[in-house]
PDB file of C-alpha atoms in Angstrom:
ATOM      1  CA  VAL A   1      -0.060   0.121   0.079  1.00  0.00           C
ATOM      2  CA  GLN A   2       2.852   2.264   0.511  1.00  0.00           C
ATOM      3  CA  LEU A   3       3.237   2.528  -3.156  1.00  0.00           C
ATOM      4  CA  VAL A   4       0.063   3.913  -3.916  1.00  0.00           C
ATOM      5  CA  GLY A   5      -0.097   7.386  -5.457  1.00  0.00           C
ATOM      6  CA  PRO A   6      -1.345   9.437  -8.205  1.00  0.00           C
ATOM      7  CA  ARG A   7       0.085   6.847 -10.769  1.00  0.00           C
ATOM      8  CA  VAL A   8       0.072   3.736  -8.845  1.00  0.00           C
ATOM      9  CA  ARG A   9      -3.130   1.584  -7.817  1.00  0.00           C
ATOM     10  CA  LEU A  10      -3.072  -1.468  -5.763  1.00  0.00           C
ATOM     11  CA  HIS A  11      -4.984  -4.395  -7.496  1.00  0.00           C
ATOM     12  CA  SER A  12      -6.965  -6.569  -5.068  1.00  0.00           C
ATOM     13  CA  PRO A  13      -9.034  -9.308  -6.161  1.00  0.00           C
ATOM     14  CA  LYS A  14     -12.346  -9.476  -4.004  1.00  0.00           C
ATOM     15  CA  LYS A  15     -12.647 -13.282  -3.562  1.00  0.00           C
ATOM     16  CA  VAL A  16     -16.366 -12.986  -2.263  1.00  0.00           C
ATOM     17  CA  ALA A  17     -17.965 -11.030  -5.160  1.00  0.00           C
ATOM     18  CA  ARG A  18     -15.414 -12.333  -7.542  1.00  0.00           C
ATOM     19  CA  GLU A  19     -14.631  -8.749  -8.787  1.00  0.00           C
ATOM     20  CA  GLN A  20     -11.542  -6.823  -9.340  1.00  0.00           C
ATOM     21  CA  HIS A  21     -10.726  -3.959  -7.134  1.00  0.00           C
ATOM     22  CA  PHE A  22      -8.195  -1.215  -7.472  1.00  0.00           C
ATOM     23  CA  MET A  23      -7.134   0.637  -4.393  1.00  0.00           C
ATOM     24  CA  ASP A  24      -6.032   4.414  -5.052  1.00  0.00           C
ATOM     25  CA  VAL A  25      -4.955   7.086  -2.558  1.00  0.00           C
ATOM     26  CA  ALA A  26      -8.693   7.947  -1.508  1.00  0.00           C
ATOM     27  CA  ALA A  27      -9.484   4.152  -0.910  1.00  0.00           C
ATOM     28  CA  ALA A  28      -6.428   3.614   0.812  1.00  0.00           C
ATOM     29  CA  ARG A  29      -6.887   6.555   3.271  1.00  0.00           C
ATOM     30  CA  GLU A  30     -10.522   5.375   3.651  1.00  0.00           C
ATOM     31  CA  LYS A  31      -9.434   1.846   4.713  1.00  0.00           C
ATOM     32  CA  TRP A  32      -6.456   2.527   6.724  1.00  0.00           C
ATOM     33  CA  GLY A  33      -7.135   5.875   8.189  1.00  0.00           C
ATOM     34  CA  VAL A  34      -3.831   7.248   7.022  1.00  0.00           C
ATOM     35  CA  GLU A  35      -2.009   8.349   3.801  1.00  0.00           C
ATOM     36  CA  PRO A  36      -0.178   5.566   1.657  1.00  0.00           C
ATOM     37  CA  SER A  37       3.122   7.253   2.722  1.00  0.00           C
ATOM     38  CA  GLN A  38       2.340   6.615   6.438  1.00  0.00           C
ATOM     39  CA  MET A  39       1.706   2.818   6.043  1.00  0.00           C
ATOM     40  CA  VAL A  40       5.199   1.952   7.115  1.00  0.00           C
ATOM     41  CA  SER A  41       4.842   3.910  10.354  1.00  0.00           C
ATOM     42  CA  LEU A  42       1.085   2.518  10.975  1.00  0.00           C
ATOM     43  CA  LEU A  43       2.462  -1.068  10.460  1.00  0.00           C
ATOM     44  CA  ALA A  44       5.588  -0.485  12.552  1.00  0.00           C
ATOM     45  CA  MET A  45       3.181   0.410  15.524  1.00  0.00           C
ATOM     46  CA  THR A  46       0.359  -2.114  14.750  1.00  0.00           C
ATOM     47  CA  GLY A  47       2.810  -5.243  13.612  1.00  0.00           C
ATOM     48  CA  ASP A  48       1.950  -7.435  10.715  1.00  0.00           C
ATOM     49  CA  ALA A  49       1.006 -11.066  11.701  1.00  0.00           C
ATOM     50  CA  THR A  50       1.505 -12.023   7.983  1.00  0.00           C
ATOM     51  CA  ASP A  51       5.285 -11.348   8.161  1.00  0.00           C
ATOM     52  CA  SER A  52       5.443 -12.300  11.863  1.00  0.00           C
ATOM     53  CA  ILE A  53       6.314  -8.517  12.727  1.00  0.00           C
ATOM     54  CA  PRO A  54       5.051  -7.811  16.477  1.00  0.00           C
ATOM     55  CA  GLY A  55       3.414  -4.672  17.127  1.00  0.00           C
ATOM     56  CA  ILE A  56       3.408  -2.366  20.277  1.00  0.00           C
ATOM     57  CA  PRO A  57       1.192  -4.007  22.883  1.00  0.00           C
ATOM     58  CA  GLY A  58      -2.262  -2.191  22.916  1.00  0.00           C
ATOM     59  CA  ILE A  59      -1.929  -0.347  19.761  1.00  0.00           C
ATOM     60  CA  GLY A  60      -4.146  -1.437  17.018  1.00  0.00           C
ATOM     61  CA  ARG A  61      -4.961  -0.115  13.659  1.00  0.00           C
ATOM     62  CA  LYS A  62      -7.327   2.765  14.866  1.00  0.00           C
ATOM     63  CA  LYS A  63      -5.085   4.136  17.745  1.00  0.00           C
ATOM     64  CA  ALA A  64      -2.135   3.998  15.367  1.00  0.00           C
ATOM     65  CA  ALA A  65      -3.919   5.753  12.733  1.00  0.00           C
ATOM     66  CA  SER A  66      -5.128   8.505  15.360  1.00  0.00           C
ATOM     67  CA  LEU A  67      -1.630   9.054  16.481  1.00  0.00           C
ATOM     68  CA  LEU A  68      -0.220   9.454  13.018  1.00  0.00           C
ATOM     69  CA  GLN A  69      -3.079  11.828  12.074  1.00  0.00           C
ATOM     70  CA  VAL A  70      -1.894  14.068  14.991  1.00  0.00           C
ATOM     71  CA  TYR A  71       2.074  13.515  14.960  1.00  0.00           C
ATOM     72  CA  GLY A  72       2.477  12.675  11.154  1.00  0.00           C
ATOM     73  CA  ASP A  73       5.111   9.942  11.298  1.00  0.00           C
ATOM     74  CA  LEU A  74       6.646   7.166  13.580  1.00  0.00           C
ATOM     75  CA  GLN A  75       9.634   9.452  14.607  1.00  0.00           C
ATOM     76  CA  CYS A  76       7.328  12.215  15.705  1.00  0.00           C
ATOM     77  CA  VAL A  77       5.214   9.870  17.389  1.00  0.00           C
ATOM     78  CA  LEU A  78       8.213   8.411  19.707  1.00  0.00           C
ATOM     79  CA  ASP A  79       9.469  11.662  20.200  1.00  0.00           C
ATOM     80  CA  ALA A  80       6.255  13.116  21.619  1.00  0.00           C
ATOM     81  CA  ALA A  81       5.980   9.792  23.784  1.00  0.00           C
ATOM     82  CA  GLU A  82       9.509  10.678  25.124  1.00  0.00           C
ATOM     83  CA  ARG A  83       8.388  14.216  26.057  1.00  0.00           C
ATOM     84  CA  GLY A  84       5.028  13.741  27.695  1.00  0.00           C
ATOM     85  CA  PRO A  85       1.468  12.733  27.511  1.00  0.00           C
ATOM     86  CA  LEU A  86       0.196  12.002  23.737  1.00  0.00           C
ATOM     87  CA  GLN A  87      -2.592  14.099  22.244  1.00  0.00           C
ATOM     88  CA  ALA A  88      -4.228  11.178  20.436  1.00  0.00           C
ATOM     89  CA  LYS A  89      -7.654   9.917  21.088  1.00  0.00           C
ATOM     90  CA  GLY A  90      -7.876   6.847  23.123  1.00  0.00           C
ATOM     91  CA  VAL A  91      -4.053   6.899  23.989  1.00  0.00           C
ATOM     92  CA  GLY A  92      -3.502   7.417  27.903  1.00  0.00           C
ATOM     93  CA  PRO A  93      -0.587   6.782  30.149  1.00  0.00           C
ATOM     94  CA  LYS A  94      -0.347   2.960  29.904  1.00  0.00           C
ATOM     95  CA  LEU A  95      -0.271   3.252  25.906  1.00  0.00           C
ATOM     96  CA  ARG A  96       2.329   5.922  26.190  1.00  0.00           C
ATOM     97  CA  GLU A  97       4.543   3.894  28.243  1.00  0.00           C
ATOM     98  CA  SER A  98       4.109   0.749  25.792  1.00  0.00           C
ATOM     99  CA  ILE A  99       5.037   3.010  23.111  1.00  0.00           C
ATOM    100  CA  ARG A 100       8.119   4.263  25.075  1.00  0.00           C
ATOM    101  CA  THR A 101       9.104   0.775  25.955  1.00  0.00           C
ATOM    102  CA  SER A 102       8.806  -0.737  22.480  1.00  0.00           C
ATOM    103  CA  HIS A 103      10.936   1.861  20.911  1.00  0.00           C
ATOM    104  CA  GLU A 104      13.533  -0.443  19.585  1.00  0.00           C
ATOM    105  CA  GLN A 105      11.331  -2.961  18.315  1.00  0.00           C
ATOM    106  CA  VAL A 106       9.308  -0.381  16.569  1.00  0.00           C
ATOM    107  CA  ARG A 107      12.431   0.894  14.912  1.00  0.00           C
ATOM    108  CA  THR A 108      13.464  -2.583  13.880  1.00  0.00           C
ATOM    109  CA  ASN A 109       9.810  -3.071  12.439  1.00  0.00           C
ATOM    110  CA  GLU A 110      10.201   0.073  10.355  1.00  0.00           C
ATOM    111  CA  LYS A 111      13.233  -1.186   8.763  1.00  0.00           C
ATOM    112  CA  LEU A 112      11.648  -4.360   7.966  1.00  0.00           C
ATOM    113  CA  LEU A 113       8.608  -2.825   6.315  1.00  0.00           C
ATOM    114  CA  ARG A 114      10.084  -0.030   4.467  1.00  0.00           C
ATOM    115  CA  LEU A 115      10.653  -0.712   0.693  1.00  0.00           C
ATOM    116  CA  MET A 116      14.100   0.206  -0.318  1.00  0.00           C
ATOM    117  CA  GLU A 117      15.832   1.128  -3.357  1.00  0.00           C
ATOM    118  CA  VAL A 118      18.566  -0.965  -4.674  1.00  0.00           C
ATOM    119  CA  PRO A 119      21.604   1.180  -5.263  1.00  0.00           C
ATOM    120  CA  GLY A 120      22.917   0.603  -9.127  1.00  0.00           C
ATOM    121  CA  LEU A 121      19.614  -1.187 -10.124  1.00  0.00           C
ATOM    122  CA  ASN A 122      18.291   0.451 -13.223  1.00  0.00           C
ATOM    123  CA  ILE A 123      15.155  -1.526 -14.387  1.00  0.00           C
ATOM    124  CA  GLY A 124      14.746   0.713 -17.526  1.00  0.00           C
ATOM    125  CA  ASP A 125      12.079  -0.658 -19.591  1.00  0.00           C
ATOM    126  CA  TRP A 126      10.593  -3.241 -17.019  1.00  0.00           C
ATOM    127  CA  ARG A 127       7.901  -4.144 -19.233  1.00  0.00           C
ATOM    128  CA  GLY A 128      10.388  -5.727 -21.810  1.00  0.00           C
ATOM    129  CA  GLN A 129      12.393  -7.385 -19.291  1.00  0.00           C
ATOM    130  CA  CYS A 130       9.290  -9.144 -17.424  1.00  0.00           C
ATOM    131  CA  LYS A 131       8.822 -12.667 -18.449  1.00  0.00           C
ATOM    132  CA  ALA A 132       5.823 -14.930 -17.707  1.00  0.00           C
ATOM    133  CA  VAL A 133       6.042 -17.351 -15.040  1.00  0.00           C
ATOM    134  CA  ASN A 134       4.991 -21.018 -15.854  1.00  0.00           C
ATOM    135  CA  TRP A 135       2.781 -21.644 -12.676  1.00  0.00           C
ATOM    136  CA  ASP A 136       3.103 -25.386 -12.643  1.00  0.00           C
ATOM    137  CA  GLN A 137       3.422 -27.744  -9.946  1.00  0.00           C
ATOM    138  CA  GLN A 138       7.196 -27.388  -9.867  1.00  0.00           C
ATOM    139  CA  TRP A 139       6.933 -23.532  -9.464  1.00  0.00           C
ATOM    140  CA  TYR A 140       4.307 -24.125  -6.876  1.00  0.00           C
ATOM    141  CA  ASP A 141       6.574 -26.414  -4.607  1.00  0.00           C
ATOM    142  CA  ARG A 142       9.489 -24.112  -4.862  1.00  0.00           C
ATOM    143  CA  VAL A 143       7.696 -21.013  -3.744  1.00  0.00           C
ATOM    144  CA  LYS A 144       5.583 -23.029  -1.017  1.00  0.00           C
ATOM    145  CA  ALA A 145       8.979 -24.359   0.263  1.00  0.00           C
ATOM    146  CA  PHE A 146      10.367 -20.930   0.675  1.00  0.00           C
ATOM    147  CA  SER A 147       7.298 -19.317   2.053  1.00  0.00           C
ATOM    148  CA  ASP A 148       7.133 -22.423   4.591  1.00  0.00           C
ATOM    149  CA  GLN A 149      10.943 -21.481   5.321  1.00  0.00           C
ATOM    150  CA  GLU A 150      10.572 -17.837   6.008  1.00  0.00           C
ATOM    151  CA  ASN A 151       7.351 -18.341   7.883  1.00  0.00           C
ATOM    152  CA  MET A 152       5.341 -16.196   5.348  1.00  0.00           C
ATOM    153  CA  GLN A 153       1.771 -17.423   6.200  1.00  0.00           C
ATOM    154  CA  GLY A 154      -0.038 -14.922   4.191  1.00  0.00           C
ATOM    155  CA  LEU A 155       2.018 -15.997   0.975  1.00  0.00           C
ATOM    156  CA  GLY A 156       1.282 -19.358   1.909  1.00  0.00           C
ATOM    157  CA  GLN A 157      -2.442 -18.852   1.974  1.00  0.00           C
ATOM    158  CA  THR A 158      -2.210 -17.052  -1.510  1.00  0.00           C
ATOM    159  CA  LEU A 159      -0.178 -19.970  -3.041  1.00  0.00           C
ATOM    160  CA  GLN A 160      -2.942 -22.303  -1.994  1.00  0.00           C
ATOM    161  CA  PHE A 161      -5.537 -20.275  -3.795  1.00  0.00           C
ATOM    162  CA  VAL A 162      -3.220 -19.984  -6.833  1.00  0.00           C
ATOM    163  CA  ARG A 163      -2.628 -23.785  -6.868  1.00  0.00           C
ATOM    164  CA  ARG A 164      -6.418 -24.296  -6.941  1.00  0.00           C
ATOM    165  CA  LYS A 165      -6.622 -22.046 -10.141  1.00  0.00           C
ATOM    166  CA  ILE A 166      -3.847 -23.827 -11.593  1.00  0.00           C
ATOM    167  CA  MET A 167      -5.322 -27.226 -10.939  1.00  0.00           C
ATOM    168  CA  SER A 168      -8.647 -26.109 -12.151  1.00  0.00           C
ATOM    169  CA  SER A 169      -7.331 -24.567 -15.435  1.00  0.00           C
ATOM    170  CA  SER A 170      -5.157 -27.724 -16.297  1.00  0.00           C
ATOM    171  CA  VAL A 171      -8.298 -29.947 -15.791  1.00  0.00           C
ATOM    172  CA  ARG A 172     -10.340 -27.749 -18.089  1.00  0.00           C
ATOM    173  CA  SER A 173      -7.670 -27.483 -20.714  1.00  0.00           C
ATOM    174  CA  ARG A 174      -7.397 -31.363 -21.140  1.00  0.00           C
TER     175      ARG A 174
END
């Protein structure tokens, strides 16, 4: 979501309605309560169970969004917690102390969550460099082994969905 902007939308297939959905800046703001550029700060505070990233105890999505709406970014939230009481809705002394004691973990979370530029990488015309992946059983087995090894539960669930699609399309094409 952190990449969503004026020229970038996030594709998200809705499984229930079997329809395609594209998330733009307004939809991201509505869903998460923050700007896409604040997503790293939000997830650093709330954690991300899909990637086994622990959050600040007692801070969920709404409280993290409230803090970011008042203070702007993670560093400002951490600085404000060090200075004194926080001015965000629903954040009292206990949560302030939780933020203060989770400072190191939250900083680590932020580093893990932030997409980074790779020095020297020039993707140029990326469309010409992309190749179609043969989503066969061998591909599935390799990616599944990787997701299990890295404890990437969300990827594992997505793979199960993709595998069902692969199997159903291969049965139909026979």
